[in-house]
Tab-separated table of C-alpha atoms and ligand atoms in Angstrom:
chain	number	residue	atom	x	y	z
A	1	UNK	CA	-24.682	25.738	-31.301
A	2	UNK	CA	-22.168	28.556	-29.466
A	3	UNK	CA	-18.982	28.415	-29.889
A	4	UNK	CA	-15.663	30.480	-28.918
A	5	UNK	CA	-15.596	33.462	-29.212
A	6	UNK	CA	-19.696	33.597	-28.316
A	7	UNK	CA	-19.207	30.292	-26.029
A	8	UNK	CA	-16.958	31.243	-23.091
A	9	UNK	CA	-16.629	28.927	-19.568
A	10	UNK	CA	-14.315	31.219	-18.260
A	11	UNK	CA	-17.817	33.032	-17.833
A	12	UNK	CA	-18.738	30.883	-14.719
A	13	UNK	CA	-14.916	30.743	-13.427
A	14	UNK	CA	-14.659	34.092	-13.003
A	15	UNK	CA	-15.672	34.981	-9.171
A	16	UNK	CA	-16.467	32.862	-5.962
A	17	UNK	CA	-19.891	33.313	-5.943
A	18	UNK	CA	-20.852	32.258	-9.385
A	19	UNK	CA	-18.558	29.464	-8.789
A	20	UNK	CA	-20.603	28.025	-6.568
A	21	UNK	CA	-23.202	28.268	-8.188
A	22	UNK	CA	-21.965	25.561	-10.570
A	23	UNK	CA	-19.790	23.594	-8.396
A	24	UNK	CA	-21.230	19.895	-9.615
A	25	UNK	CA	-19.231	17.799	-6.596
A	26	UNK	CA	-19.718	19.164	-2.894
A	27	UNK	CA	-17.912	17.454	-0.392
A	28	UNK	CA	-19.535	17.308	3.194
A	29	UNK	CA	-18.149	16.381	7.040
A	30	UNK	CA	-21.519	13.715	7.029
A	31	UNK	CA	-20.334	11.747	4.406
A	32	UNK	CA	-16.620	10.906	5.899
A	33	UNK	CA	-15.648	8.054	8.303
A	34	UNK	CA	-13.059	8.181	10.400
A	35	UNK	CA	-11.212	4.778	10.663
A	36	UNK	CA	-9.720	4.683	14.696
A	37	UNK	CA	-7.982	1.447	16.529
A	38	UNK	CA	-8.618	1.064	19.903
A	39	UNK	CA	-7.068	-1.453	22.446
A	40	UNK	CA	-8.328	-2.205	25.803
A	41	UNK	CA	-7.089	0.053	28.605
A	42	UNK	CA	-8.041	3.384	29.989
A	43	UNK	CA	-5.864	6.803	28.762
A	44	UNK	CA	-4.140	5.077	26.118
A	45	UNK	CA	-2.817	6.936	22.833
A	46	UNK	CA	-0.392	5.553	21.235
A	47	UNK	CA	1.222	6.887	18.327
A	48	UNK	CA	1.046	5.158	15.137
A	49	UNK	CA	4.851	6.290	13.356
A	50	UNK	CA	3.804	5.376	9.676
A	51	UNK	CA	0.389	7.076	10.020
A	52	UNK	CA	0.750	10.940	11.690
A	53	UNK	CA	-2.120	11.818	13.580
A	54	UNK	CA	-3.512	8.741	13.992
A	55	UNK	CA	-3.130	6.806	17.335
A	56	UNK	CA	-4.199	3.604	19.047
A	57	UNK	CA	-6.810	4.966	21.553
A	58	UNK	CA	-7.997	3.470	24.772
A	59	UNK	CA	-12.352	3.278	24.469
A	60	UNK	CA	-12.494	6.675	26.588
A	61	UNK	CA	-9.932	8.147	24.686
A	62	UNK	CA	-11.704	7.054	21.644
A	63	UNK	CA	-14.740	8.431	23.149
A	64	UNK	CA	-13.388	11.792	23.562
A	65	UNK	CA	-12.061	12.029	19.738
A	66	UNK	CA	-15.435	10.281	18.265
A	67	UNK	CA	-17.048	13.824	20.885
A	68	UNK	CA	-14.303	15.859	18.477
A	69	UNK	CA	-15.411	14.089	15.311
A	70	UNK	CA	-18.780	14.375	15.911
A	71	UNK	CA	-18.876	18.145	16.896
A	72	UNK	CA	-17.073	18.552	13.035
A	73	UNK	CA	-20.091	16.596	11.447
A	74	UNK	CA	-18.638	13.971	10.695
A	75	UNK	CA	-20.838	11.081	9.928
A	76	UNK	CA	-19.600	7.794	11.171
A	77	UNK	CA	-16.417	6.487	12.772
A	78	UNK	CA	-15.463	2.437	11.922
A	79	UNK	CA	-13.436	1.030	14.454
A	80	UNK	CA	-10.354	-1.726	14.164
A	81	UNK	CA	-9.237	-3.702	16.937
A	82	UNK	CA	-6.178	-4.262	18.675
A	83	UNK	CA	-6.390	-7.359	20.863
A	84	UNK	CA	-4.576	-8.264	24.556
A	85	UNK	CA	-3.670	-11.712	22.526
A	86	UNK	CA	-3.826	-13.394	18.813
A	87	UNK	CA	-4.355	-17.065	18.503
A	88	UNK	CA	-4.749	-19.420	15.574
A	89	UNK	CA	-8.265	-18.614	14.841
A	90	UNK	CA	-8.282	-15.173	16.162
A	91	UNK	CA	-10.870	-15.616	18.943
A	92	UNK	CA	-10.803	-12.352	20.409
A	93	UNK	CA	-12.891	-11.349	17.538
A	94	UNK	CA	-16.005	-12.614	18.824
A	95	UNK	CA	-15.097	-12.153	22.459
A	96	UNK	CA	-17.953	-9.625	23.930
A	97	UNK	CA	-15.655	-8.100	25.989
A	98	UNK	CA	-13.017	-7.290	23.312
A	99	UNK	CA	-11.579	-3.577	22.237
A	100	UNK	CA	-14.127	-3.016	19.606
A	101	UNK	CA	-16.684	-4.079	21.632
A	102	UNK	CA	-16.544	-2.015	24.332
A	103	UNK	CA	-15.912	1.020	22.374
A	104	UNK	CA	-18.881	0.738	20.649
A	105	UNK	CA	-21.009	-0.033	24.208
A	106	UNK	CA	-18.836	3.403	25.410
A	107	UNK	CA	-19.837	5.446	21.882
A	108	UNK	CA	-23.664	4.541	21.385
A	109	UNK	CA	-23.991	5.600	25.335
A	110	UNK	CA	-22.283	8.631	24.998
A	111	UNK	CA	-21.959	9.940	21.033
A	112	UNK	CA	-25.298	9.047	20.603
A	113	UNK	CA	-25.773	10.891	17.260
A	114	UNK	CA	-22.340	9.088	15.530
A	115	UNK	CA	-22.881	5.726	13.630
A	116	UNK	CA	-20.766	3.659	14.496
A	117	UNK	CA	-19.353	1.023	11.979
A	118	UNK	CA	-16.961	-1.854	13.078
A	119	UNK	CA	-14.673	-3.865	10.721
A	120	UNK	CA	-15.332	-7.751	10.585
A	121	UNK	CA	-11.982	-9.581	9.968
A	122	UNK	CA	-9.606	-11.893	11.555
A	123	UNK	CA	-6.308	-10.866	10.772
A	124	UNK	CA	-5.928	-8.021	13.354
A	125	UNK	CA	-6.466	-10.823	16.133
A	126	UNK	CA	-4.537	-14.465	14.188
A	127	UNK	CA	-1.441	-15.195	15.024
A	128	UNK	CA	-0.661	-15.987	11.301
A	129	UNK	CA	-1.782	-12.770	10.421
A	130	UNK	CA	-4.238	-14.028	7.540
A	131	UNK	CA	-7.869	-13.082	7.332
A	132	UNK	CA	-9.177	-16.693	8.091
A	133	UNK	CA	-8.690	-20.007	9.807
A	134	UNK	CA	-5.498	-21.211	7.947
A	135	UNK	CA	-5.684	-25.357	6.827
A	136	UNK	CA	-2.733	-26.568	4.706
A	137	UNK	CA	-1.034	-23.620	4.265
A	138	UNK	CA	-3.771	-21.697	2.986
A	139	UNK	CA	-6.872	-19.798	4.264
A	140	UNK	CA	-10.144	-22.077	4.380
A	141	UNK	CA	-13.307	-20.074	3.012
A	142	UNK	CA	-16.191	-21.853	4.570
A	143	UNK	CA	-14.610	-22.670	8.145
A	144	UNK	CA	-14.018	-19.025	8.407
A	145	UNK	CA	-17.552	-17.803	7.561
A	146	UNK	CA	-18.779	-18.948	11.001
A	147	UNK	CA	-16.629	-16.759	13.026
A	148	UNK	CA	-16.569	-13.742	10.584
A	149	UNK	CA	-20.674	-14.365	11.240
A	150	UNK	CA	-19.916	-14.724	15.226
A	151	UNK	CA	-17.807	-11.450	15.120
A	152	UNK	CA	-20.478	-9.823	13.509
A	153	UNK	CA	-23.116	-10.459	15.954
A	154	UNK	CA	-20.707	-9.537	19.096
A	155	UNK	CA	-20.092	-6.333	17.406
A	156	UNK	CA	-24.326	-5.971	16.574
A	157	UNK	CA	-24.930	-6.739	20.038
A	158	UNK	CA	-22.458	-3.751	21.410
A	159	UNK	CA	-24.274	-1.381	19.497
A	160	UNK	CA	-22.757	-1.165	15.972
A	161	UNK	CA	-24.886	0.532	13.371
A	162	UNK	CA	-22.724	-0.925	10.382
A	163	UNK	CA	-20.866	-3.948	10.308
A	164	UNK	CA	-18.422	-4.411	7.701
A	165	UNK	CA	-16.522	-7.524	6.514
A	166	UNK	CA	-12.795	-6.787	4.828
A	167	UNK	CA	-11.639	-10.422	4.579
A	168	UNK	CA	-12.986	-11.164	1.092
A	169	UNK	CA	-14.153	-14.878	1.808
A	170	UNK	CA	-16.854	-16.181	-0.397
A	171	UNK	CA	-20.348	-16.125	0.518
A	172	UNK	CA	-19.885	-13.894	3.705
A	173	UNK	CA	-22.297	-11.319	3.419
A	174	UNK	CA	-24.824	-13.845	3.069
A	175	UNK	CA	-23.571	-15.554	6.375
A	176	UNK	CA	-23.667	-12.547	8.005
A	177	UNK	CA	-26.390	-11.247	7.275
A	178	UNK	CA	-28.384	-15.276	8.206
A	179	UNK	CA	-26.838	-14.602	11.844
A	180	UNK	CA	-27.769	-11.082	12.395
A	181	UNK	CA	-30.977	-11.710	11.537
A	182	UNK	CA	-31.598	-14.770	13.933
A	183	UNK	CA	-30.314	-13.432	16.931
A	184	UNK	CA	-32.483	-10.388	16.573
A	185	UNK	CA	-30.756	-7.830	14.223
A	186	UNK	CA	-32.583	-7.129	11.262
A	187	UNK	CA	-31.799	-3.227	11.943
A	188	UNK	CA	-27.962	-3.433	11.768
A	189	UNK	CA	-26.696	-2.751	8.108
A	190	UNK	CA	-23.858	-4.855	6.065
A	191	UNK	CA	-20.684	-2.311	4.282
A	192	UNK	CA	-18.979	-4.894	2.363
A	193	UNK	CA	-15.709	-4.313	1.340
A	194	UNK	CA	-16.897	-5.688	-2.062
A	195	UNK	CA	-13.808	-4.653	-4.366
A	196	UNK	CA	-10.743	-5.245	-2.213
A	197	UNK	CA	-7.424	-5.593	-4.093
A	198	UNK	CA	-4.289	-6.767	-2.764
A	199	UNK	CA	-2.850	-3.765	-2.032
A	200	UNK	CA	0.975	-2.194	-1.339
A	201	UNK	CA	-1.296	0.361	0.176
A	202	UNK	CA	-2.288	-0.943	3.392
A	203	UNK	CA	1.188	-0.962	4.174
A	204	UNK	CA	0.708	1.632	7.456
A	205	UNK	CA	-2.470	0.269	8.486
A	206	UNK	CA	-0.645	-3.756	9.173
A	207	UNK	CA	1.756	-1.673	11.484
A	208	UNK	CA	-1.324	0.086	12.796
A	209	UNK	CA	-2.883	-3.344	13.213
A	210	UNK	CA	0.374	-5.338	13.933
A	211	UNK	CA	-1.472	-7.543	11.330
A	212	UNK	CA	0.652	-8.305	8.523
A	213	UNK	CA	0.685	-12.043	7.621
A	214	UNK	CA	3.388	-14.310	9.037
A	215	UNK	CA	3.747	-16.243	5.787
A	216	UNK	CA	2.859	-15.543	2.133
A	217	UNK	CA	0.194	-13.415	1.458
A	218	UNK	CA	-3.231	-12.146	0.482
A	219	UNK	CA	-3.190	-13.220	-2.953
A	220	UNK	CA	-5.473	-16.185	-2.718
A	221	UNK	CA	-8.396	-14.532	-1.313
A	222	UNK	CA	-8.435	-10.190	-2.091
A	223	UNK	CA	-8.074	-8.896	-5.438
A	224	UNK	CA	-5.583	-8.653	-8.104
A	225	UNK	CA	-5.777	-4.816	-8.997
A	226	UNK	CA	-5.874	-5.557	-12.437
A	227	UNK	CA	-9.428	-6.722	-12.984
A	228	UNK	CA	-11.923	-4.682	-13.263
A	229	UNK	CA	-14.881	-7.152	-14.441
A	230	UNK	CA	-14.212	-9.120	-11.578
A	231	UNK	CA	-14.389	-6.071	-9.696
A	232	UNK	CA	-18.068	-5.792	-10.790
A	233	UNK	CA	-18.625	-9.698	-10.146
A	234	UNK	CA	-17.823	-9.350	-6.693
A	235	UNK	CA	-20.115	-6.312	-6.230
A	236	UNK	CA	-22.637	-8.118	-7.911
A	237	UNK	CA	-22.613	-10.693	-5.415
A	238	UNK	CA	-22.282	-9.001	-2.356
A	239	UNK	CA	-25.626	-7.628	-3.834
A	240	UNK	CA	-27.076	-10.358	-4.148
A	241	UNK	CA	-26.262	-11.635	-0.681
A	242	UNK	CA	-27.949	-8.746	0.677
A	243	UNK	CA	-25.279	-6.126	1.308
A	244	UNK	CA	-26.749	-3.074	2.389
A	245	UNK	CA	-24.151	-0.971	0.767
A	246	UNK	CA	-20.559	-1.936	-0.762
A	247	UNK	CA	-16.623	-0.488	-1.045
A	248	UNK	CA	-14.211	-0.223	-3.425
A	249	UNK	CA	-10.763	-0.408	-1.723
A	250	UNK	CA	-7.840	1.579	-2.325
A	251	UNK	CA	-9.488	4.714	-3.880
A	252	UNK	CA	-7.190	6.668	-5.599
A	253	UNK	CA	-5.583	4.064	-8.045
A	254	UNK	CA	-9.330	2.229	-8.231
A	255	UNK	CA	-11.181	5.496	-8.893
A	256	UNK	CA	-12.612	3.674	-12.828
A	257	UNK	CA	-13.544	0.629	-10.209
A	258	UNK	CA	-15.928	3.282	-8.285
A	259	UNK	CA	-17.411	4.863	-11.371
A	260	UNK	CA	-18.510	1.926	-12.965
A	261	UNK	CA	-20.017	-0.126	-10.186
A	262	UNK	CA	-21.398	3.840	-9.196
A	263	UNK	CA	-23.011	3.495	-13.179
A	264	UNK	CA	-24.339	-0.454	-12.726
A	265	UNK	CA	-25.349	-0.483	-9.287
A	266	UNK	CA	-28.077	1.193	-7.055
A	267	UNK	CA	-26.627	0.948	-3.643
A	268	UNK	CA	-24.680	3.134	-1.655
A	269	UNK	CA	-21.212	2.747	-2.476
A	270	UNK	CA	-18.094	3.655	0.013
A	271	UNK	CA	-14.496	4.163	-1.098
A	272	UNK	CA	-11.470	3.770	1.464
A	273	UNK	CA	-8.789	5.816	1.027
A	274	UNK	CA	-6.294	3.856	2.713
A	275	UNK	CA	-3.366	3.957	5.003
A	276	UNK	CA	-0.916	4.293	2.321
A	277	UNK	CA	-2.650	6.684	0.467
A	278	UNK	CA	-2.914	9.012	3.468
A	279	UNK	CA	0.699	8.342	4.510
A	280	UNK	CA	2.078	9.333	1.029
A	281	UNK	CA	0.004	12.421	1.602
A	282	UNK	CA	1.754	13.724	4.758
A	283	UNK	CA	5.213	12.418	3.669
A	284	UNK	CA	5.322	15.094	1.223
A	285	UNK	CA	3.684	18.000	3.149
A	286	UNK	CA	6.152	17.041	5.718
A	287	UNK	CA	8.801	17.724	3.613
A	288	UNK	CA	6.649	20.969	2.279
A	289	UNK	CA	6.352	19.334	-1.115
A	290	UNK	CA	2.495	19.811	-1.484
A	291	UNK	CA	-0.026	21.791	-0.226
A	292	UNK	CA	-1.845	19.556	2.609
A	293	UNK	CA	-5.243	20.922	2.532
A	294	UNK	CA	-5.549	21.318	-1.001
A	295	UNK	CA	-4.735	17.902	-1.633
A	296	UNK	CA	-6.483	16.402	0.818
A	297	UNK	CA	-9.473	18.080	-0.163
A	298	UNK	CA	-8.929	17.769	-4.181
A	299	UNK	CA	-8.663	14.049	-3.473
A	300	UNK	CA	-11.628	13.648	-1.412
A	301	UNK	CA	-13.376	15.896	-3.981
A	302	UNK	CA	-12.231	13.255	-6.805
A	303	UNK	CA	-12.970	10.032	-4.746
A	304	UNK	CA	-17.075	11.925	-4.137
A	305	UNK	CA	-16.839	12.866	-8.140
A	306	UNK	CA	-15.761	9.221	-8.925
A	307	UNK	CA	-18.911	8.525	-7.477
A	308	UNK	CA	-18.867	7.523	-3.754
A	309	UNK	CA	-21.783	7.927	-1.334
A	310	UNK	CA	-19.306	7.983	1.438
A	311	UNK	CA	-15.543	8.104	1.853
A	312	UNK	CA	-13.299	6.429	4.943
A	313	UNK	CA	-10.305	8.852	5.453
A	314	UNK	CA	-7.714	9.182	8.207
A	315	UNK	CA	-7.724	12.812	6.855
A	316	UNK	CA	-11.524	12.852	8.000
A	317	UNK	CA	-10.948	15.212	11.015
A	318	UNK	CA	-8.802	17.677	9.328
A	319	UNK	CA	-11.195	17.417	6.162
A	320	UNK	CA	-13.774	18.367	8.379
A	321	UNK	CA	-12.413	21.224	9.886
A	322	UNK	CA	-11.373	23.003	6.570
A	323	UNK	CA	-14.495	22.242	5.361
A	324	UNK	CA	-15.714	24.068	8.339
A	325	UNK	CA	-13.505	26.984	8.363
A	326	UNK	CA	-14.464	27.026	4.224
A	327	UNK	CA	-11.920	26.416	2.137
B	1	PBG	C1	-8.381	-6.127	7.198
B	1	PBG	C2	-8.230	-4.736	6.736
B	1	PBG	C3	-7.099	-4.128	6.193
B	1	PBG	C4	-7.438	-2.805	5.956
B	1	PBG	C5	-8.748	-2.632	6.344
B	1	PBG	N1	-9.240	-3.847	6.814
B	1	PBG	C6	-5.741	-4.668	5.993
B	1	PBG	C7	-5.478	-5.727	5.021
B	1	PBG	O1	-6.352	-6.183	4.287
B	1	PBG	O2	-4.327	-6.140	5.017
B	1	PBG	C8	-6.516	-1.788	5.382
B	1	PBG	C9	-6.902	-0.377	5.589
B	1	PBG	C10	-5.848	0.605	5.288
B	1	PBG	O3	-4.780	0.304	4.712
B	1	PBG	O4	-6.055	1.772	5.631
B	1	PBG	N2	-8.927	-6.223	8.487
């Protein structure tokens, strides 16, 4: 066996092209999503003031950025809704005529080479705020399956490619995936967000959403951060209900949660980097305290070498483009 002085790795450091030739984690435009809310209306783009960059977009002005998106490579947009009203049991969900809806009709028509994936959850469109029909002060699992299910199937029969539940009730993905297939829609794939913790992260994305619960919180149904074997349990069963492909969500502080299911499971395996992550991000380079490109891009890199398939980023446009221009 070599060793120092005969065994040098500086060998392979020590131009570009040689480099590359060893580079072991290669991140690509196909494999990032590009999370977008849309609202009904026509020229809308709204500003979102704790997320930069990222607005709430009309379905032709979400058009026209998935037509950006799309021309950068990337692989897949998944779209959040912003409904015209909330009620107790957030019915505009399921309503075929709703945001996400119609932005999917408007995308499969006219960025026919995009997947489109659509995020099945109540809390954008409740009143309360919480994830699921609320009954004594707390959110009630198996009444909620049947809408998460309806939601599902509006969103299938718009045109989604992915659907992909984020409310962590019990025995969803199963329910989902009964409904699709009886009304027709064997084809359309299940993301579930397996691994969700209750997060300080998400912190932009409830202002995004307006969706931030009116009373206590998420505790009784996502994820304490701290466990990872439950972590795996709730992959596991997502599995075994027939997900087509699971998340671990945050990223960055849940990158051990991502290797190991990546090491016990088969399936493809996402990894959201979420709204607070990304805000942190251009706080600093706002204030010029980081480099914004290389960190965007040594992050991704690290989520990919963690050991996800696929990565959803609000940096996925600008990603894409340095990627493009080579970094
Ligand atoms: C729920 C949902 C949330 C996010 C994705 N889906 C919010 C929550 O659970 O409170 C957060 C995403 C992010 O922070 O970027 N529909």
């Amino acid at each position: 066996m070599a060793r120092f002085p005969e065994l040098r790795l500086r060998r392979w450091r020590r131009t570009p092209a040689l480099r590359g030739l060893v580079r072991e984690t290669r991140l690509a435009a196909e494999q990032l999503v590009a999370p977008m809310f849309v609202r009904l209306g026509r020229g809308l783009r709204e500003p979102i003031g704790a997320l930069p960059g990222v607005a709430r977009l009309s379905p032709d002005e979400a058009v026209a950025e998935a037509e950006r998106l799309r021309g950068l490579g990337i692989g897949a947009v998944i779209l959040f809704g912003i409904p015209g009203r909330k009620d107790d049991t957030g019915s505009e969900a399921f309503d075929d005529a709703a945001a996400v809806q119609e932005t999917t009709r408007q995308l499969k028509g006219r960025v026919p080479g995009l997947a489109v994936m659509t995020d099945v959850c109540l809390d954008e469109y409740t009143s309360h705020g919480h994830c699921g029909v609320v009954r004594d002060g707390d959110v009630d699992n198996d009444a909620t399956l049947p809408l998460l299910a309806r939601a599902a199937v509006s969103h299938a029969r718009a045109g989604a490619d992915v659907v992909a539940p984020s409310d962590m009730m019990d025995g969803r993905v199963a329910a989902i995936r009964r409904e699709l297939d009886g009304a027709g829609f064997a084809r359309v794939a299940i993301l579930a967000y397996a691994a969700k913790a209750a997060s300080a992260y998400y912190g932009p994305f409830r202002e995004a959403a307006d969706s931030a619960p009116k009373f206590g919180d998420r505790r009784s149904y996502q994820m304490e951060g701290g466990n990872r074997r439950e972590a795996m349990r709730e992959v596991a069963l997502d599995v075994a209900e027939g997900a087509d492909a699971v998340m671990v969500k945050p990223a960055l502080a849940y990158l051990d949660v991502v290797r190991e299911a990546r090491e016990r499971f088969e399936l493809p395996i996402a990894a959201y980097n979420v709204s607070g992550e990304y805000a942190m991000v251009k706080a600093a380079a706002a204030n010029g305290w980081i480099e914004e490109k290389r960190i965007v891009l040594e992050t991704l890199t690290s989520i990919v070498r963690a050991g996800a398939d696929f990565v959803l980023t609000y940096h996925a446009g600008d990603a894409a483009r340095w990627l493009k221009e080579g970094a």
